[in-house]
Amino acid sequence: MATINLLVNGRVIAAESGSSVAAAMLSSGITTFRTSVSGEPRAPLCGMGICFECRVTIEGQDHARSCQITVQDGMVITT
Ligand code: FES
């Protein structure tokens, strides 16, 4: 598989093409995807689009479920 680059919170990370955004972020050591209303760190739980714990901003789209979106080269992501 080819390796592509993503920009996560201003940091370039490498990802395998065809992987989900969540998998790419976790593989790069990113474990906080968002914070709860009480400020607790949250991260992917189900990996299949049910729990909504993996939400991030992708290309300006808020609350995108990162486990359901395939990486694309140059994708800009904010936790
Ligand atoms: S990890 Fe549960 S919706 Fe993405």
Coordinates of N, CA and C and ligand atoms in Angstrom, one line a residue:
M1 N 0.8 -1.2 0.0 CA 0.0 0.0 0.0 C 0.9 1.3 0.0
A2 N 0.4 2.3 -0.6 CA 1.1 3.5 -0.7 C 1.0 4.3 0.6
T3 N 2.0 5.1 0.9 CA 1.9 6.0 2.1 C 1.6 7.4 1.7
I4 N 0.6 8.0 2.4 CA 0.2 9.4 2.1 C 0.4 10.2 3.3
N5 N 0.3 11.5 3.2 CA 0.4 12.4 4.3 C -0.9 13.1 4.7
L6 N -1.1 13.2 6.0 CA -2.3 14.0 6.5 C -1.7 15.1 7.4
L7 N -2.5 16.1 7.6 CA -2.1 17.2 8.5 C -3.1 17.2 9.6
V8 N -2.6 16.8 10.8 CA -3.5 16.7 12.0 C -3.0 17.7 13.0
N9 N -3.9 18.7 13.3 CA -3.5 19.7 14.3 C -2.2 20.4 13.9
G10 N -2.0 20.6 12.6 CA -0.8 21.2 12.1 C 0.4 20.4 12.0
R11 N 0.3 19.1 12.3 CA 1.4 18.2 12.3 C 1.2 17.2 11.1
V12 N 2.2 16.9 10.4 CA 2.2 16.0 9.3 C 2.3 14.6 9.8
I13 N 1.4 13.7 9.5 CA 1.5 12.3 9.8 C 1.4 11.4 8.6
A14 N 2.1 10.3 8.6 CA 2.0 9.4 7.5 C 0.9 8.4 7.7
A15 N 0.2 8.0 6.6 CA -0.9 7.0 6.7 C -0.8 6.1 5.5
E16 N -1.3 4.9 5.7 CA -1.4 4.0 4.6 C -2.7 4.3 3.8
S17 N -2.6 4.4 2.5 CA -3.8 4.7 1.7 C -4.8 3.6 1.9
G18 N -6.0 3.9 2.0 CA -7.1 2.9 2.2 C -7.5 2.8 3.6
S19 N -6.7 3.3 4.6 CA -7.1 3.2 6.0 C -8.0 4.3 6.4
S20 N -8.7 4.1 7.5 CA -9.6 5.1 8.0 C -8.8 6.2 8.6
V21 N -9.4 7.4 8.8 CA -8.7 8.5 9.4 C -8.4 8.1 10.9
A22 N -9.4 7.4 11.5 CA -9.2 7.0 12.9 C -8.0 6.1 13.1
A23 N -7.9 5.1 12.2 CA -6.8 4.2 12.3 C -5.4 4.9 12.0
A24 N -5.4 5.8 11.1 CA -4.2 6.5 10.8 C -3.8 7.4 12.0
M25 N -4.7 8.0 12.6 CA -4.4 8.9 13.8 C -3.9 8.0 14.9
L26 N -4.6 6.9 15.2 CA -4.2 6.1 16.3 C -2.8 5.5 16.1
S27 N -2.5 5.1 14.8 CA -1.2 4.6 14.5 C -0.1 5.6 14.6
S28 N -0.5 6.9 14.6 CA 0.5 7.9 14.8 C 0.6 8.4 16.3
G29 N -0.1 7.7 17.1 CA 0.0 8.0 18.6 C -1.0 9.0 19.1
I30 N -1.9 9.4 18.2 CA -2.9 10.4 18.6 C -4.0 9.7 19.3
T31 N -4.2 10.0 20.6 CA -5.2 9.2 21.4 C -6.4 10.1 21.9
T32 N -6.3 11.4 21.7 CA -7.4 12.3 22.0 C -8.0 12.9 20.7
F33 N -9.2 12.5 20.4 CA -9.9 12.9 19.2 C -10.8 14.1 19.5
R34 N -11.3 14.2 20.6 CA -12.1 15.3 21.0 C -12.2 15.4 22.5
T35 N -12.9 16.3 23.1 CA -13.1 16.3 24.5 C -14.6 16.4 24.8
S36 N -15.0 15.8 25.9 CA -16.4 15.8 26.3 C -16.8 17.1 26.8
V37 N -18.1 17.4 27.0 CA -18.5 18.6 27.5 C -17.9 18.9 28.9
S38 N -17.5 17.9 29.6 CA -16.9 18.1 30.9 C -15.3 18.2 30.8
G39 N -14.8 18.1 29.6 CA -13.4 18.3 29.3 C -12.6 17.0 29.3
E40 N -13.3 15.8 29.4 CA -12.5 14.6 29.4 C -12.1 14.2 27.9
P41 N -10.9 13.7 27.8 CA -10.5 13.2 26.5 C -11.3 12.0 26.0
R42 N -11.6 12.1 24.7 CA -12.4 11.0 24.1 C -11.6 10.4 22.9
A43 N -11.9 9.2 22.6 CA -11.2 8.5 21.5 C -12.1 7.4 20.9
P44 N -11.8 6.9 19.7 CA -12.7 5.9 19.1 C -13.0 4.7 20.0
L45 N -14.2 4.3 20.0 CA -14.6 3.2 20.9 C -15.1 2.0 20.0
C46 N -16.1 2.2 19.1 CA -16.7 1.1 18.4 C -15.9 0.8 17.1
G47 N -15.4 1.8 16.4 CA -14.8 1.6 15.1 C -15.7 1.3 14.0
M48 N -17.0 1.4 14.2 CA -18.0 1.1 13.2 C -19.1 2.1 13.0
G49 N -18.9 3.3 13.5 CA -19.9 4.4 13.2 C -21.0 4.5 14.1
I50 N -21.0 3.9 15.3 CA -22.1 3.9 16.2 C -22.0 4.8 17.3
C51 N -20.8 4.9 17.9 CA -20.6 5.6 19.2 C -20.4 7.1 19.1
F52 N -19.9 7.6 17.9 CA -19.6 9.0 17.7 C -18.5 9.5 18.6
E53 N -17.7 8.7 19.2 CA -16.6 9.1 20.0 C -15.4 9.6 19.2
C54 N -15.3 9.2 18.0 CA -14.2 9.5 17.1 C -14.3 10.8 16.3
R55 N -15.3 11.6 16.7 CA -15.5 12.8 15.9 C -14.4 13.8 15.9
V56 N -14.0 14.3 14.7 CA -13.0 15.3 14.5 C -13.5 16.2 13.4
T57 N -12.8 17.3 13.1 CA -13.1 18.2 12.0 C -12.2 17.8 10.8
I58 N -12.8 17.4 9.7 CA -12.1 17.0 8.5 C -12.4 18.0 7.4
E59 N -11.4 18.6 6.9 CA -11.6 19.6 5.8 C -12.7 20.6 6.1
G60 N -12.7 21.0 7.4 CA -13.7 22.0 7.8 C -15.1 21.5 8.2
Q61 N -15.3 20.2 8.0 CA -16.6 19.6 8.3 C -16.5 19.1 9.8
D62 N -17.2 19.7 10.7 CA -17.2 19.4 12.1 C -18.0 18.1 12.3
H63 N -17.6 17.4 13.4 CA -18.3 16.2 13.9 C -18.3 15.0 12.8
A64 N -17.2 15.0 12.1 CA -17.0 13.9 11.1 C -16.5 12.6 11.9
R65 N -17.2 11.5 11.7 CA -16.8 10.3 12.3 C -15.5 9.7 11.6
S66 N -14.4 9.8 12.3 CA -13.1 9.5 11.6 C -13.0 8.0 11.3
C67 N -13.8 7.2 12.0 CA -13.7 5.7 11.7 C -14.4 5.4 10.4
Q68 N -15.2 6.3 9.9 CA -16.0 6.0 8.7 C -15.5 6.7 7.5
I69 N -14.3 7.4 7.6 CA -13.8 8.2 6.5 C -12.4 7.7 6.1
T70 N -12.2 7.4 4.8 CA -11.0 7.0 4.3 C -10.0 8.1 4.1
V71 N -8.8 7.9 4.5 CA -7.8 9.0 4.3 C -7.6 9.3 2.9
Q72 N -7.2 10.6 2.7 CA -6.8 11.1 1.3 C -5.6 12.0 1.5
D73 N -4.7 11.9 0.5 CA -3.5 12.7 0.7 C -3.7 14.2 0.8
G74 N -3.1 14.7 1.8 CA -3.2 16.2 2.1 C -4.4 16.5 2.9
M75 N -5.2 15.6 3.4 CA -6.4 15.8 4.2 C -6.0 16.6 5.5
V76 N -6.8 17.6 5.8 CA -6.6 18.5 6.9 C -7.6 18.1 8.0
I77 N -7.0 17.8 9.2 CA -7.9 17.3 10.3 C -7.5 18.0 11.6
T78 N -8.6 18.4 12.3 CA -8.4 19.0 13.6 C -9.2 18.2 14.6
T79 N -8.5 18.0 15.8 CA -9.2 17.3 16.9 C -10.0 18.3 17.7
Ligands
FES1 S1 -15.4 4.9 16.7 FE1 -17.5 4.8 17.1 S2 -18.4 6.1 15.6 FE2 -16.3 6.1 15.1

